[in-house]
Amino acid sequence: MSKPDNTVKDALALGPENWADGEDPLARRRGGRIGAPVSRLDGPLKVRGKAPFAAEFPVEGMAYAALVFSTIAKGRIATLDTAAAEAAPGVVLVMTYRNAPRMRPMQQFDSSEKAGGADTLPIMQDEHVYWNGQPIALVLAETQEQADHAASLVRVTYEPGHAVTSFAEAKANGTDTGDFHGPLHLEIGDAEEALRAAAVSVDVTYRTPPHNHNAIEPHATTLAWHGDELVVHDATQLVTHTAWTLAHIFGVDESQVHVTSPFVGGGFGGKLVAQHQVLGAAAARLAGRPVRIALPREGVYRLIGGRARTEQRVAIGASEEGRFTALIHTGTSATTRHSAWPEPFMLAAHSHYAAETFLLDLQTAYVDMVANGSMRAPGGAVGVYALECTVDEVAAKLGMDPVELRIRNEPATGPTDGRPFSSRHVVEAWRTGAERFGWAGRNPAPGAVRDGEWLVGMGCAAASHPYVRMPGGAARITLTDKGLARVEVAAHDMGMGTETAQTQVAAERLGLEPGQVSFRYGDSALPGLVPAAGSQQSASIGAAVVAAQHALVAELLKLVSDDSPLAGLEADEIGAVNGGLAKLDEPERYESYASILAGAGRDEVSVEASGPPPLEMMNWSMHSFGAMFCEVRVNAVTGETRVSRFLGSIDCGRVLNPKTAGSQLRGGIVMGLGLALMEETQFDERRGRILNASLAEYHVPVHLDVPEIDLIWTDLPDPHAPAGARGIGELGITGAGAAVANAIFNATGKRVRDLPLTPDKLL
Amino acid sequence: MIPFTYARAENAADAVRLGAADGVKYLGGGTNLVDLLRESIERPTTLVDVTGLSSAIEERDAGLLIGAAARNTAVAEHRLVRTRYPVLSRAISSGASAQIRNMATVGGNLLQRTRCPYFYDADGFRCNKRNPGEGCDAVDGSNRTHAILGASSACVAVHPSDLGVALAALDADVHLHGTTGNRTVPLTELHRLPGDRPDVETVLEPGELITAIELPAPPPATRSAYRKVRDRASYAFALVSVAAVLGVEDGRVTAARIALGGVAPKPWRARTAEAALLGGPATEQAFRAAAEAELADAKPLRDNGFKVELAARTITAVLGRLAREQA
Ligand SMILES: Cc1cc2nc3c(=O)[nH]c(=O)nc-3n(C[C@H](O)[C@H](O)[C@H](O)COP(=O)(O)OP(=O)(O)OC[C@H]3O[C@@H](n4cnc5c(N)ncnc54)[C@H](O)[C@@H]3O)c2cc1C
Ligand code: SF4
């Protein structure tokens, strides 16, 4: 085990083979590449427009696709007239259920190892319509404009069926207990009784609207069949799953589908396999030509589901001293019968606070609309909002400082599973955050601080996101006789900085300079099953690289000559340093990689290995945390809110790269501001149709809505996470919304429990 | 998008000659029209580009003449506009985004069409503006952003322009050029209320062109302001906006011109409020009473009742500020 403040010159021991017991020696190493604020390696490419996105791959002989979307929420296509479209200039073909190739439906992401689908519906196979916006025809033409025009000439009539498009009706029809890696139900003790008996209690209902994905890059795919081989350039956060899913749908072998996705303009859970990739591939097959299908912004709304509507009851019972005796978080989220993906809002209640009793439950109600899916911090974004607002309500009722109330209920072990924490420094995050934000200067009386027309208030909220490492991560390391390393993982960089951070980590781990390491990703031909989902990529890649390094060192030890300083050593005696390997406690026994390979007469050595099963998740309670602080100004005349200050005090283990991590966290917080103040999919319940399917009418924060966002972190390594780092991709959005809402309460004395908090609700 | 042909007009006469045929639309910056073409909501057979027409901004009889092709940004940043008509400069800068304002022309801004989401979704919903007589899905639908004044049962959409609201308060005139010659209409009479023909939005004759906007000299001893209330800090249409020109002397209102945006099918000149104010005390109570008088006829819909109170408050606050500046 390395000493805590190792100097970087020491050889670095290999990482653990088992993350439940073992600790990563890299986690505690200071002064090296880990934690250096390295700028994104792909930055210059993107700034110069030289980074090819999925809709920019040039392919010879390509045709362009446009989709026609249904305008009813349920029923049958009665008549379908494609003659005018087919006769339009440049049209290659019009595909409908009548001529589409026979295809299997997708398997939904998370339902099996490599499934990557957004829903399980038949894809243009018959005349049935399942949601308003479902693709019912695809037009292929020589140019995008011709395709768009011809698509507008397709004439359809419907026989509508009864669609359930109102949440009220869906609830009245009966609900099922949600399932998200197990039933979403937990009882510890009698929480209802404890609530009744509590000295102080709050029992309230929070409502959150549906949200749609609005990544800057709309979904797009460029694809071509070569016989039964399919080459796909996709905007995706799961290359390997996409390859498997398309292979399954078209009945070819997984190895015959090759998916690349070198650059993605944001994923946020929305870039899985949806119908457009499948329809694009089907049309390419039918036409015998390469196809590009790039969704217009409206198409993203019609085809790609986002966050589901929720109605959440949160009830907390507390003693006079503010200790929680009951924590109830129950309610309903809307989903579709063909996706069964609940919005698991009550998961955070498992881990935030100690309470004597718990009642956590999620019911799903079924509506007929585009299948909702994962959207940055599924469940967490809206669930932490409701939970943390309710905690604020308890604090107000007790007359207690909300930071102190949270610290008072800090658990000693995982509150609902009793597992020890791998690393939890929430109290420290609260204290340092409060200090830096100037929390002590907050006037606890609501509506008491005024600056002209503006009411000023401060609020806070906890943030959390579980540590996840999905099974299946694998990596290949190839070392050359020049002492250069190539690390390859079928992972993704959707703008998070994966390539940059992983180059840093791999260099440090292998004892190389970052310039000597190249990190390859975004290609289904590379090893591993590493979806960019659940904020788990860094952990998954990290554990896989550690496993591959073990294999690499074993291979190199076989290659060393008898007179090598390393001869006769075992892998556990060895560490990486200075472009080679050395004995940990006798660093003068060293040989460079180049020398080992030269001695063995090898150009390169290549090894591949999989990370071990993620047992650390079973043995430890592992989460990233944050203490979010917000100051708002609410206009007393108009009800407009302006966020004037924001601080995130973050406890996420080691910060691998403060620049890229900061951007991730800030991006999450900006989304949290949007969640609180403006984001909402407007849905006409009469037709079951999304009304604001454009970036003009669907509001996300613009620059003027976002103040400077201050970030600090504990930067304390998590011994059971690769490189000591837990996930951060989704953490930022959790808690941010509640901090805004709680600040609005402090500013105005108004507690609005329906998002978004638009001016009309604060008049 | 339906295919069309494109022509570029060299001058107003040229434009009107080309524009006289059926199925012709004038093209300004295209920031609204092109969106509508893409949705096949506008289906012209020919576009006549009028951005080459006069975009000059020049003094005229102590007032200002602004060519219809002047870009929104150019108007907002013009020295004379900023100093003499700050309400106009503010109104323009509060609209859209910098990129859109750089493209958008004055003529196009005034004739941009409503942002009613039902109007924009030709595949999904019914709309009397698009298809006269088919019905209006907004009346009983999602209508939080719709009109409280001047609407009809056939159409409850609002006019989205900010620029137009300031021009209404400034008593601007609109210069028109058509096949039968030139004429001038007050800005406040350019747009029609929907009645039972919401598809007919202005008093323009077919093929008639906006050539310029004329602003009279600002009334002496007044101050002006524009305030826009919206769902986010920028890049959003008004929930309610108020353009006001106010003169106060010895605590009495000597001049008052008020126009409202976001509440009606056209830039809404609040003449009832103005009449209530003139000669009266410049007090908060008087401002509020005048606002309430203006809004007495408001007909809120299912989701937009808040606009009545919001408009009353915003009018009161804007007038209050202008009065304090002259105290
Ligand atoms: C996302 C977004 C946000 C926006 N936000 C705002 C906002 O907050 N406030 C606001 O005021 N506006 C806003 N706008 C609207 C914008 O201001 C208008 O699109 C713009 O002003 C239109 O000007 P244009 O020159 O591009 O007109 P075009 O799109 O070219 O034309 C619009 C109409 O005017 C007609 N036309 C153009 N010139 C003439 C002429 N000289 N004579 C007769 N007819 C003519 C055209 O035929 C067409 O019918 C927004 C637009 C978008 C896309
Ligand atoms: S309000 Fe007017 S624009 Fe909107 S749908 Fe009704 S008729 Fe059409």
Short mmCIF file of N, CA and C in Angstrom, two decimals, chain A residues 640-688:
data_model
loop_
_atom_site.label_atom_id
_atom_site.label_comp_id
_atom_site.label_asym_id
_atom_site.label_seq_id
_atom_site.Cartn_x
_atom_site.Cartn_y
_atom_site.Cartn_z
N GLU A 640 -40.91 37.34 -11.28
CA GLU A 640 -39.75 36.79 -11.99
C GLU A 640 -38.64 36.47 -11.00
N THR A 641 -37.99 35.32 -11.21
CA THR A 641 -36.89 34.91 -10.34
C THR A 641 -35.57 35.03 -11.08
N ARG A 642 -34.59 35.54 -10.41
CA ARG A 642 -33.22 35.54 -10.95
C ARG A 642 -32.32 34.89 -9.91
N VAL A 643 -31.59 33.89 -10.36
CA VAL A 643 -30.63 33.26 -9.46
C VAL A 643 -29.39 34.15 -9.45
N SER A 644 -29.03 34.65 -8.27
CA SER A 644 -27.91 35.60 -8.24
C SER A 644 -26.60 34.95 -7.81
N ARG A 645 -26.65 33.89 -7.02
CA ARG A 645 -25.40 33.21 -6.64
C ARG A 645 -25.69 31.73 -6.51
N PHE A 646 -24.68 30.91 -6.78
CA PHE A 646 -24.84 29.47 -6.59
C PHE A 646 -23.49 28.88 -6.20
N LEU A 647 -23.55 27.99 -5.24
CA LEU A 647 -22.34 27.27 -4.82
C LEU A 647 -22.68 25.79 -4.69
N GLY A 648 -21.85 24.95 -5.28
CA GLY A 648 -21.93 23.52 -5.04
C GLY A 648 -20.72 23.09 -4.24
N SER A 649 -20.96 22.50 -3.09
CA SER A 649 -19.87 21.96 -2.27
C SER A 649 -19.96 20.45 -2.41
N ILE A 650 -19.00 19.87 -3.10
CA ILE A 650 -19.16 18.53 -3.64
C ILE A 650 -18.27 17.51 -2.93
N ASP A 651 -18.83 16.35 -2.67
CA ASP A 651 -18.06 15.24 -2.10
C ASP A 651 -18.23 14.04 -3.03
N CYS A 652 -17.32 13.92 -3.98
CA CYS A 652 -17.47 12.89 -5.01
C CYS A 652 -16.22 12.03 -5.10
N GLY A 653 -15.45 11.97 -4.00
CA GLY A 653 -14.18 11.26 -4.07
C GLY A 653 -13.14 12.16 -4.71
N ARG A 654 -12.14 11.54 -5.34
CA ARG A 654 -11.11 12.33 -6.02
C ARG A 654 -11.70 13.03 -7.23
N VAL A 655 -11.23 14.22 -7.47
CA VAL A 655 -11.59 14.93 -8.69
C VAL A 655 -10.45 14.70 -9.69
N LEU A 656 -10.75 14.00 -10.77
CA LEU A 656 -9.70 13.58 -11.69
C LEU A 656 -9.14 14.76 -12.47
N ASN A 657 -10.03 15.67 -12.84
CA ASN A 657 -9.63 16.84 -13.63
C ASN A 657 -10.62 17.95 -13.27
N PRO A 658 -10.17 18.93 -12.51
CA PRO A 658 -11.13 19.94 -12.02
C PRO A 658 -11.79 20.73 -13.14
N LYS A 659 -11.14 20.81 -14.29
CA LYS A 659 -11.75 21.56 -15.40
C LYS A 659 -12.94 20.80 -15.98
N THR A 660 -12.69 19.55 -16.36
CA THR A 660 -13.79 18.79 -16.98
C THR A 660 -14.85 18.44 -15.93
N ALA A 661 -14.40 18.14 -14.71
CA ALA A 661 -15.37 17.84 -13.65
C ALA A 661 -16.21 19.07 -13.35
N GLY A 662 -15.55 20.23 -13.32
CA GLY A 662 -16.28 21.46 -13.04
C GLY A 662 -17.34 21.72 -14.10
N SER A 663 -16.99 21.45 -15.36
CA SER A 663 -17.96 21.66 -16.43
C SER A 663 -19.14 20.71 -16.29
N GLN A 664 -18.85 19.47 -15.94
CA GLN A 664 -19.93 18.49 -15.74
C GLN A 664 -20.87 18.96 -14.64
N LEU A 665 -20.27 19.36 -13.52
CA LEU A 665 -21.10 19.75 -12.37
C LEU A 665 -21.87 21.03 -12.67
N ARG A 666 -21.19 21.99 -13.29
CA ARG A 666 -21.89 23.23 -13.63
C ARG A 666 -23.02 22.96 -14.60
N GLY A 667 -22.77 22.11 -15.59
CA GLY A 667 -23.82 21.79 -16.55
C GLY A 667 -25.02 21.18 -15.85
N GLY A 668 -24.75 20.30 -14.89
CA GLY A 668 -25.84 19.69 -14.13
C GLY A 668 -26.61 20.73 -13.33
N ILE A 669 -25.87 21.64 -12.73
CA ILE A 669 -26.52 22.68 -11.93
C ILE A 669 -27.36 23.59 -12.82
N VAL A 670 -26.84 23.93 -13.99
CA VAL A 670 -27.62 24.77 -14.91
C VAL A 670 -28.93 24.06 -15.27
N MET A 671 -28.83 22.76 -15.52
CA MET A 671 -30.06 22.00 -15.80
C MET A 671 -30.99 22.02 -14.59
N GLY A 672 -30.41 22.00 -13.41
CA GLY A 672 -31.23 22.06 -12.19
C GLY A 672 -31.94 23.41 -12.06
N LEU A 673 -31.26 24.47 -12.47
CA LEU A 673 -31.92 25.79 -12.45
C LEU A 673 -33.10 25.77 -13.42
N GLY A 674 -32.90 25.15 -14.57
CA GLY A 674 -33.98 25.05 -15.55
C GLY A 674 -35.15 24.24 -15.02
N LEU A 675 -34.81 23.12 -14.38
CA LEU A 675 -35.84 22.26 -13.79
C LEU A 675 -36.69 23.06 -12.80
N ALA A 676 -36.03 23.87 -12.01
CA ALA A 676 -36.76 24.63 -10.99
C ALA A 676 -37.59 25.74 -11.61
N LEU A 677 -37.04 26.43 -12.58
CA LEU A 677 -37.63 27.71 -12.97
C LEU A 677 -38.43 27.69 -14.28
N MET A 678 -38.11 26.79 -15.22
CA MET A 678 -38.76 26.97 -16.52
C MET A 678 -39.02 25.71 -17.33
N GLU A 679 -38.31 24.64 -17.09
CA GLU A 679 -38.41 23.52 -18.03
C GLU A 679 -39.74 22.79 -17.89
N GLU A 680 -40.39 22.55 -19.00
CA GLU A 680 -41.68 21.85 -18.98
C GLU A 680 -42.09 21.45 -20.39
N THR A 681 -42.37 20.17 -20.56
CA THR A 681 -42.97 19.74 -21.82
C THR A 681 -44.45 20.04 -21.73
N GLN A 682 -44.92 20.93 -22.59
CA GLN A 682 -46.36 21.23 -22.59
C GLN A 682 -47.05 20.16 -23.41
N PHE A 683 -48.04 19.58 -22.81
CA PHE A 683 -48.66 18.38 -23.36
C PHE A 683 -50.14 18.64 -23.45
N ASP A 684 -50.71 18.56 -24.65
CA ASP A 684 -52.15 18.74 -24.77
C ASP A 684 -52.82 17.40 -24.48
N GLU A 685 -53.44 17.32 -23.34
CA GLU A 685 -53.99 16.03 -22.91
C GLU A 685 -55.15 15.57 -23.79
N ARG A 686 -55.79 16.50 -24.51
CA ARG A 686 -56.90 16.09 -25.37
C ARG A 686 -56.40 15.23 -26.53
N ARG A 687 -55.23 15.61 -27.06
CA ARG A 687 -54.68 14.87 -28.21
C ARG A 687 -53.49 14.01 -27.83
N GLY A 688 -53.00 14.20 -26.61
CA GLY A 688 -51.81 13.47 -26.22
C GLY A 688 -50.60 13.90 -27.03
#
